Short mmCIF file of C-alpha atoms and ligand atoms in Angstrom, two decimals:
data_model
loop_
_atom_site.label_atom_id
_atom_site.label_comp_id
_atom_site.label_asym_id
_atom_site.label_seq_id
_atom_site.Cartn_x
_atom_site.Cartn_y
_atom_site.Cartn_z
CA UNK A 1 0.00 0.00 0.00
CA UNK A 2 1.41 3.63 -0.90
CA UNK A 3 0.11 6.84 1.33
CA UNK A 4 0.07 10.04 -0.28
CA UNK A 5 -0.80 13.41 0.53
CA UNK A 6 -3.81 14.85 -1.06
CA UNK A 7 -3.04 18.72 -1.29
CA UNK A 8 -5.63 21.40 -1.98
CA UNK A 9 -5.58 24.41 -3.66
CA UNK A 10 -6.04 26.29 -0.08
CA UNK A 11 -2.99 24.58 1.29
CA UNK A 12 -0.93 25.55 -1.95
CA UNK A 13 -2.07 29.18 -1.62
CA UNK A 14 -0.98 29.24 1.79
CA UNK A 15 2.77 27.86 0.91
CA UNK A 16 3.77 29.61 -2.11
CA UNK A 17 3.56 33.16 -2.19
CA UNK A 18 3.38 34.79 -5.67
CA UNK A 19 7.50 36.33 -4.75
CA UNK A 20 8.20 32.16 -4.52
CA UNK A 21 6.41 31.70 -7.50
CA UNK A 22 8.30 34.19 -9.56
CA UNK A 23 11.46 32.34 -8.63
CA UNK A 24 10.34 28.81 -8.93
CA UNK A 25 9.29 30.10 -12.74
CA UNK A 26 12.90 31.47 -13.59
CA UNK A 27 14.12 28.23 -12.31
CA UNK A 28 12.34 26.05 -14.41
CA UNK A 29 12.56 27.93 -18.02
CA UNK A 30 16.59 27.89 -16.79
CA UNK A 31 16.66 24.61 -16.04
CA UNK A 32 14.95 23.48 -19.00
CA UNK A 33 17.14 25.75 -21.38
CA UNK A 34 19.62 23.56 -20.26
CA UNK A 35 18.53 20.13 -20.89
CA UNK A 36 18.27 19.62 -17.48
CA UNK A 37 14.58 19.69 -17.39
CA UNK A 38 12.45 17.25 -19.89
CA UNK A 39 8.93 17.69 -21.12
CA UNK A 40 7.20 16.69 -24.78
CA UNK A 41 4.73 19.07 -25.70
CA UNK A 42 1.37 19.06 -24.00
CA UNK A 43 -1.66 16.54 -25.48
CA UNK A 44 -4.52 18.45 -26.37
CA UNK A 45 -8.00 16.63 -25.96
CA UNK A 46 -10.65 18.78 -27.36
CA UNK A 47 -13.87 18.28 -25.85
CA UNK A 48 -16.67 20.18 -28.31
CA UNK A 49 -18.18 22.58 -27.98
CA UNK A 50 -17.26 23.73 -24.66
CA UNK A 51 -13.81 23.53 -24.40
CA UNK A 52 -10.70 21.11 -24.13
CA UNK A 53 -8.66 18.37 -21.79
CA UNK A 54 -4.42 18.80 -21.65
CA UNK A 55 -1.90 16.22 -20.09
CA UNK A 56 1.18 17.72 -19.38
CA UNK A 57 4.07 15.38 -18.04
CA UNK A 58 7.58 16.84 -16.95
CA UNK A 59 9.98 15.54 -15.37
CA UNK A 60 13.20 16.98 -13.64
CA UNK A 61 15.30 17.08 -10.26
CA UNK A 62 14.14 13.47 -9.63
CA UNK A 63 10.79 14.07 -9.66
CA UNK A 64 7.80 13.40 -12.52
CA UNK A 65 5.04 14.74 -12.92
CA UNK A 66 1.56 14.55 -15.11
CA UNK A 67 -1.04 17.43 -15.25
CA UNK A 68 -4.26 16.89 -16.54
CA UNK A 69 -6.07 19.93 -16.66
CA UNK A 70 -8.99 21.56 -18.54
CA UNK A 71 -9.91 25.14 -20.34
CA UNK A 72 -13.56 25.73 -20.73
CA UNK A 73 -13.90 29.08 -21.74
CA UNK A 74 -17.55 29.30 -20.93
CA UNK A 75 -18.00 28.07 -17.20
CA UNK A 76 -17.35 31.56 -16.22
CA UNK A 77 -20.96 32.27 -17.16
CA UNK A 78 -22.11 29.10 -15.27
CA UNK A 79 -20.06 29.87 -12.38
CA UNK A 80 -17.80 27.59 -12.98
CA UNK A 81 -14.13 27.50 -12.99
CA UNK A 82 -12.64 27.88 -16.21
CA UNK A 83 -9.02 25.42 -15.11
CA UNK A 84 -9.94 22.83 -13.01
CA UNK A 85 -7.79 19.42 -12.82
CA UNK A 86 -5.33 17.59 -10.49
CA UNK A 87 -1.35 17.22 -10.56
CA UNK A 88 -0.02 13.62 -9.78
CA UNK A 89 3.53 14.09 -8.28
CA UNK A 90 6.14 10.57 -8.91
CA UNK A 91 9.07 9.65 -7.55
CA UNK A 92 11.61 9.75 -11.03
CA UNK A 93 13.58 6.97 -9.75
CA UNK A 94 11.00 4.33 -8.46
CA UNK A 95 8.20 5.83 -10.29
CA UNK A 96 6.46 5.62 -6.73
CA UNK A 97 3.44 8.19 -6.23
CA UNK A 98 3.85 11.12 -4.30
CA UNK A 99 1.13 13.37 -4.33
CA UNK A 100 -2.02 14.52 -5.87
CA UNK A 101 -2.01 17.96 -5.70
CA UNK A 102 -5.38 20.62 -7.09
CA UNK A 103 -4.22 21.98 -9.79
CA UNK A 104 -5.97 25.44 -10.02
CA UNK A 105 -3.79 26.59 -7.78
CA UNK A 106 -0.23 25.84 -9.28
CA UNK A 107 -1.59 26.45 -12.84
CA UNK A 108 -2.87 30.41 -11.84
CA UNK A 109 0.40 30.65 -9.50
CA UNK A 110 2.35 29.36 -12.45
CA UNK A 111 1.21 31.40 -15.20
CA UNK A 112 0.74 35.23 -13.44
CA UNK A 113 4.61 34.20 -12.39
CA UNK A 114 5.43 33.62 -16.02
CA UNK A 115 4.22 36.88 -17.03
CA UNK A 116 6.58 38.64 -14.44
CA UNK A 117 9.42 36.57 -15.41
CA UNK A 118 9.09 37.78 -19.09
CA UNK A 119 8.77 41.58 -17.83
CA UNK A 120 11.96 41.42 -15.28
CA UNK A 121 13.75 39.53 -18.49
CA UNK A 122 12.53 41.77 -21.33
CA UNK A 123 10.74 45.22 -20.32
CA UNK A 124 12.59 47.96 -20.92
CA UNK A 125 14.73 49.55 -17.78
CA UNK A 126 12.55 51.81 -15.73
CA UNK A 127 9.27 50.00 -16.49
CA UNK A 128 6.61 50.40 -14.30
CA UNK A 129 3.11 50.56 -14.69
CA UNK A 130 1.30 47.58 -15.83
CA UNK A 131 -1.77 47.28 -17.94
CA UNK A 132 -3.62 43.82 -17.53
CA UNK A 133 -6.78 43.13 -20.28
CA UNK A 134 -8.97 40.31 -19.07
CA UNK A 135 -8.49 40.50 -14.79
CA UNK A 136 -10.20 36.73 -13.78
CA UNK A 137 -8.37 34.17 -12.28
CA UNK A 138 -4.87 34.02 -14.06
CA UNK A 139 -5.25 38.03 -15.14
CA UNK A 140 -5.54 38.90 -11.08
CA UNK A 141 -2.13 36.29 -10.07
CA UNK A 142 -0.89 37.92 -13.68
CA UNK A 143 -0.75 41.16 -11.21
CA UNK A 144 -0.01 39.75 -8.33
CA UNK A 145 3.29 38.21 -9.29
CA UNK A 146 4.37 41.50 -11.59
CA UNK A 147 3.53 43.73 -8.08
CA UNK A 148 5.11 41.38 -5.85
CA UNK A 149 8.16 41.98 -8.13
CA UNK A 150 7.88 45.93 -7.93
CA UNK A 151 6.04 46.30 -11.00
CA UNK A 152 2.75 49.07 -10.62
CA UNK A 153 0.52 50.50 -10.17
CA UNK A 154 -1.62 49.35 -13.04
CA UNK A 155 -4.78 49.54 -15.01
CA UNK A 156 -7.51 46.71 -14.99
CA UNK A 157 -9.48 46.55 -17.34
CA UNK A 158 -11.94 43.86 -18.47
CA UNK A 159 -15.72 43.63 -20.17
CA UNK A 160 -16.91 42.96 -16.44
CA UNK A 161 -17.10 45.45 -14.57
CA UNK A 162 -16.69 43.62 -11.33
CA UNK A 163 -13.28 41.95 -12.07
CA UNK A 164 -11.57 44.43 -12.83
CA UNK A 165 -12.79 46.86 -9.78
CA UNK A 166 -11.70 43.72 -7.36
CA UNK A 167 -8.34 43.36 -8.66
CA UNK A 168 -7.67 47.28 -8.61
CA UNK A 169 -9.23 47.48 -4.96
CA UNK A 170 -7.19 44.43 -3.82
CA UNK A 171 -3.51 46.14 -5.00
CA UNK A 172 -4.32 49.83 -4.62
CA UNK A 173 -4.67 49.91 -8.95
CA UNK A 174 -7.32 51.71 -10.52
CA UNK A 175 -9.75 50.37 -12.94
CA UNK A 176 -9.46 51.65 -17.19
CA UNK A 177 -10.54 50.79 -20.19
CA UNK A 178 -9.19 48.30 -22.80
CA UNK A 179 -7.00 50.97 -24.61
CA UNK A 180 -5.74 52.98 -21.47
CA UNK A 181 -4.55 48.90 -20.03
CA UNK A 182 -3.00 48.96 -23.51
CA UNK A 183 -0.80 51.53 -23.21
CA UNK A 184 0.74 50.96 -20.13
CA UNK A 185 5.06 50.05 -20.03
CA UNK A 186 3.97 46.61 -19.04
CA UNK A 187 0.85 44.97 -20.61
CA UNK A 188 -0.83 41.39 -20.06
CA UNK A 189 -3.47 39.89 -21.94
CA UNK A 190 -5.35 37.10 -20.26
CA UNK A 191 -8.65 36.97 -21.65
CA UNK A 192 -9.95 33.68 -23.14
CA UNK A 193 -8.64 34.61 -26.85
CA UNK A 194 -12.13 35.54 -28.70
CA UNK A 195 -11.19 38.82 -30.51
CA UNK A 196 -8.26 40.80 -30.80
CA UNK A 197 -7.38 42.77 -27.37
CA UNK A 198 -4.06 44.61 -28.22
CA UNK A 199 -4.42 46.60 -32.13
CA UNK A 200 -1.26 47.89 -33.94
CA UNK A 201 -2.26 51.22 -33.02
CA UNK A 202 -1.98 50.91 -29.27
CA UNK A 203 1.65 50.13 -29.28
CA UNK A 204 4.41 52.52 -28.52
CA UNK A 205 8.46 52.22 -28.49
CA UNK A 206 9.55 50.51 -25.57
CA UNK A 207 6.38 48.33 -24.42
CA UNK A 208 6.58 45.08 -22.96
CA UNK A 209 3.81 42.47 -24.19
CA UNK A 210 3.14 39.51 -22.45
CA UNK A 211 0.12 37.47 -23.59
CA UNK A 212 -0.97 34.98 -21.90
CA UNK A 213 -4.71 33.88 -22.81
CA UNK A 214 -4.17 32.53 -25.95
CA UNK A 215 -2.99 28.77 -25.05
CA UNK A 216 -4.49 26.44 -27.99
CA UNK A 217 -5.68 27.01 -31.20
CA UNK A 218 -8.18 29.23 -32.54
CA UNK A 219 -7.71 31.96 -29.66
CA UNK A 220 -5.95 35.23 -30.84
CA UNK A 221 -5.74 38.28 -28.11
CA UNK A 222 -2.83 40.52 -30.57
CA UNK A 223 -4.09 41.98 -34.43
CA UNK A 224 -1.02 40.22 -36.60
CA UNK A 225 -0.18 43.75 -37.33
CA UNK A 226 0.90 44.32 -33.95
CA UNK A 227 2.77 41.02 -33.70
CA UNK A 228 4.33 42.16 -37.00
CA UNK A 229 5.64 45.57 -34.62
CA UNK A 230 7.77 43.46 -32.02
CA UNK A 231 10.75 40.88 -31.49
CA UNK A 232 9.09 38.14 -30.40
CA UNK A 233 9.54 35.81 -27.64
CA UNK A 234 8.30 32.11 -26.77
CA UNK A 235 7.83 30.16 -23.52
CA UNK A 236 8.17 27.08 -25.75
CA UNK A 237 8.52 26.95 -29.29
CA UNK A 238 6.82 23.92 -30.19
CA UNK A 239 3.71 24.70 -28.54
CA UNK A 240 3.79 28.29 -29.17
CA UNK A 241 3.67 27.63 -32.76
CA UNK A 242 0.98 24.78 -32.31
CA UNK A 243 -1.49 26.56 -30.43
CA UNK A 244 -0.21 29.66 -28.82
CA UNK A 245 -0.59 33.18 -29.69
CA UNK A 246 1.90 32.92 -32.02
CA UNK A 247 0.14 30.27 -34.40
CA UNK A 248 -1.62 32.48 -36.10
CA UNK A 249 1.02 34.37 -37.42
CA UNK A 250 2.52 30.87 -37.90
CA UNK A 251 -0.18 29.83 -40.28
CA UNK A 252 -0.25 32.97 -42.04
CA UNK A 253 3.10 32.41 -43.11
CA UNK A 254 4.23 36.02 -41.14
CA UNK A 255 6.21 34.11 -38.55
CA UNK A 256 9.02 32.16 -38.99
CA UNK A 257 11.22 29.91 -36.06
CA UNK A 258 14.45 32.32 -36.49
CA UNK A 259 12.23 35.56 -35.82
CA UNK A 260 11.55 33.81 -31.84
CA UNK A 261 13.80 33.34 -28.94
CA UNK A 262 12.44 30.91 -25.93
CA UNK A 263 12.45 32.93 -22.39
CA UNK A 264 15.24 30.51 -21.14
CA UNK A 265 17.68 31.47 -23.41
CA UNK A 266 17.52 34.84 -22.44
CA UNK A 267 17.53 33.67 -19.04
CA UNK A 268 20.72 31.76 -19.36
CA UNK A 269 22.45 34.22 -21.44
CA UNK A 270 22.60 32.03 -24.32
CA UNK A 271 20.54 34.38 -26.25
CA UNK A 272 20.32 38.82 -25.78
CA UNK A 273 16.64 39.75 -25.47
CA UNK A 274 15.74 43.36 -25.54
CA UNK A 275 17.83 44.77 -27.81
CA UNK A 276 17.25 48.67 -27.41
CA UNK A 277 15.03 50.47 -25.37
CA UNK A 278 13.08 51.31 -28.42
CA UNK A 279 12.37 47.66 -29.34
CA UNK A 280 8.74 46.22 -27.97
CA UNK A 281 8.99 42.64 -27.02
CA UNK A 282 6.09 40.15 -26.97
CA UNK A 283 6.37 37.02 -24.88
CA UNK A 284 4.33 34.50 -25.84
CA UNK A 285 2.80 32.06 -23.15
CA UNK A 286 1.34 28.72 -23.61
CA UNK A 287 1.51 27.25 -20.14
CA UNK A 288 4.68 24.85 -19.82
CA UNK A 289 4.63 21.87 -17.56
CA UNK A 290 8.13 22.81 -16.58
CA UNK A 291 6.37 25.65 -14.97
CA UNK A 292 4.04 23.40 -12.65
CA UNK A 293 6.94 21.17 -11.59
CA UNK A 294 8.97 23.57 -10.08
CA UNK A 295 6.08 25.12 -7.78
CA UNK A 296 5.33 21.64 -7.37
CA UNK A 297 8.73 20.60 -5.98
CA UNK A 298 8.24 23.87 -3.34
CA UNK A 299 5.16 22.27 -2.54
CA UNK A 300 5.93 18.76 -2.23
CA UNK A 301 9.21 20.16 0.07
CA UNK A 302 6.76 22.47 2.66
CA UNK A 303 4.52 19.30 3.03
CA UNK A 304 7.30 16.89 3.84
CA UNK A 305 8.80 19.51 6.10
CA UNK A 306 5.69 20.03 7.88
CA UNK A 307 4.71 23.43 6.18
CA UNK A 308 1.40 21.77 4.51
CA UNK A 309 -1.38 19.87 6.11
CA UNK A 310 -2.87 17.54 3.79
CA UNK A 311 -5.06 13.96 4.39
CA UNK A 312 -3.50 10.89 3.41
CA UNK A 313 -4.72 8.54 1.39
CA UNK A 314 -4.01 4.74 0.86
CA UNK A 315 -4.17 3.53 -2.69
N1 LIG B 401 -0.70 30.82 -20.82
C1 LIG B 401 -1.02 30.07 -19.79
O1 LIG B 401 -0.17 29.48 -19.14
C2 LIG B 401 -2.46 29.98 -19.35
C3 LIG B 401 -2.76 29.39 -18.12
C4 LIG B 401 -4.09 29.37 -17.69
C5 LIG B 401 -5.09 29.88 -18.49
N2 LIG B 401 -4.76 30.42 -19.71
C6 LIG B 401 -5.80 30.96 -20.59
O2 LIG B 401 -6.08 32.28 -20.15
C7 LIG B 401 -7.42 32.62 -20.49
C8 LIG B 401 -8.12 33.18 -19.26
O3 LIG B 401 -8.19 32.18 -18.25
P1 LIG B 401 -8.77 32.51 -16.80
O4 LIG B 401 -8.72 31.24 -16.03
O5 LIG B 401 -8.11 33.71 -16.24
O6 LIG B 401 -10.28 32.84 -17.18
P2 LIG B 401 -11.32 33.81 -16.45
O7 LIG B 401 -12.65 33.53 -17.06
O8 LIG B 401 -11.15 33.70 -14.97
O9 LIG B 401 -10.83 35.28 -16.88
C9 LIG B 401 -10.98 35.79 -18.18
C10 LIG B 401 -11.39 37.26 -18.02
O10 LIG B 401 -11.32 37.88 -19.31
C11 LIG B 401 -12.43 38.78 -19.39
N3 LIG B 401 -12.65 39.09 -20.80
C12 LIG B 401 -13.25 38.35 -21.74
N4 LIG B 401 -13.17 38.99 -22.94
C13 LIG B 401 -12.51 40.15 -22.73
C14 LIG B 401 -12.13 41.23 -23.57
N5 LIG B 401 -12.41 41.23 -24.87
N6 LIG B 401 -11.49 42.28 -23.01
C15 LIG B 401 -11.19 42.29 -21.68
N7 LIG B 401 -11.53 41.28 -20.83
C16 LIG B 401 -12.17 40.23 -21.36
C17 LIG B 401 -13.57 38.05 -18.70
O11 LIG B 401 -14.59 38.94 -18.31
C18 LIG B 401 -12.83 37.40 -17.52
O12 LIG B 401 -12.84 38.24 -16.38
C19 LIG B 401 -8.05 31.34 -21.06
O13 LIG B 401 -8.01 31.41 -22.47
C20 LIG B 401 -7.14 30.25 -20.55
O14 LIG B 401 -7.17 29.11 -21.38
C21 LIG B 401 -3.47 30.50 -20.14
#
């Protein structure tokens, strides 16, 4: 019989701080820039017409993992959650379970670190204020994670009304519209990818992009044209090209491999990223399961130090 913590998304809140998060992110896009950290792309199971299934395995630091998680764009308007899904945690050695940890939790923790990563790696020096477009679940730990890295104050804006005024009330932001978000030195897109949320004309010298909603096929958040204004980065180009954000261009035949450089590289210093202070940079994410590992592995270490009560279950 194995016994293995069962770890909720309250507990995982309670460990990892969006400042941890940030730094378990770097780690992992360094680690897997190089080699040390393995993970195919993620399996896409579309489940029509509401939305889709992913598995996501990774494995590094003697540890594996496997994510299966969902995006259904339309529970929002059933009250629903819009990622739902568990992580199971394995031992890389024995291939013994772990954990099962909610995976809500590391995937929103995860993703608004992601978007401060690419801002501390690419914005231009002296950025500050932050724009976020679309402020639900990942858009509000989107802000978290750039404020708890001294990025802000910021705009929120979103089609609800009642998003965007909790997110400004809970950091001390203030609430704008679409265009205002837009033009802020920092700017995050998390909406779930319908239409077009960033236009060429919003841009200015010197922005920092990061756009994060668009994380399978079909979903755009930036017009081409803008894409077509900035050096472009990737969290992973394989996916990127498959389903993120940067598909589109992809398929349009406007974006080719050479023109994008993964986060990691920059990270490592294999590769420069922002080249001037003119230049706007776009960073590209798609969710990597590299990501969920490393907040994992904090998690995993605060439960077996004591940090995390969780029940234990036989199976
Ligand atoms: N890149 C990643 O790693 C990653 C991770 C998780 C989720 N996502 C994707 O991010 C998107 C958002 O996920 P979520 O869990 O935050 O969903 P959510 O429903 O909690 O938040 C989306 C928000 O966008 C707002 N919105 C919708 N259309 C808008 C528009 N045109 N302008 C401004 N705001 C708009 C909604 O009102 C809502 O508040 C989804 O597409 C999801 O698949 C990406």
């Amino acid at each position: 019989m194995t016994e293995i913590p069962v770890i909720s998304g309250e507990a995982v809140f309670a460990a990892i701080d969006p400042g941890i998060a940030v730094e378990r992110t770097r780690l992992s896009f360094e680690r897997h820039a190089l080699g040390e950290w393995e993970m195919p792309p993620k399996v896409y199971l579309d489940s029509p017409p509401n939305g889709d299934f992913r598995a996501m395995p990774a494995r590094g630091d003697g540890l594996a993992l496997l994510k299966w998680v969902t995006s259904f764009p339309g529970n929002s308007a059933k009250g629903l959650p819009v990622v739902r899904g568990e992580i199971l945690l394995s031992d890389a050695e024995t291939g013994e379970e772990l954990a099962v940890i909610e995976c809500s939790s590391v995937t929103s923790l995860r993703t608004g670190a992601a978007a401060a990563v690419s801002a501390q790696a690419l914005a231009a020096a002296g950025a500050k204020s932050v724009g976020i477009i679309g402020c639900g679940v990942n858009g509000a730990w989107s802000a978290r994670c750039l404020a708890a890295v001294g990025y802000g104050p910021g705009v929120c804006a979103d089609v609800r009304a009642e998003p965007a005024e909790a997110l400004a009330g809970e950091l001390g932001w203030r609430v704008g519209d679409r265009a205002e978000a837009a033009a802020q030195d920092v700017v995050v897109t998390v909406t779930p990818g319908r239409e077009p949320v960033i236009l060429a004309s919003d841009l200015r010298p010197g922005q920092h992009v990061a756009v994060l909603g668009a994380d399978a096929h079909g979903k755009q958040e930036v017009e081409l044209e803008a894409i077509e204004r900035c050096r472009l980065f990737c969290d992973e180009w394989e996916q990127a090209s498959a389903g993120g954000e940067l598909s589109n261009g992809v398929a349009a035949g406007a974006i080719r491999r050479e023109q994008v450089t993964q986060l990691g590289e920059v990270l490592i210093g294999s590769t420069v990223g922002r080249r001037s202070s003119e230049e706007i940079t776009l960073f590209d994410s798609t969710g990597l399961a590299i990501q969920d590992l490393a907040i994992v592995q904090a998690i995993y270490a605060a439960w077996q130090d004591g940090r995390i009560a969780a029940p234990l279950v036989e199976l």
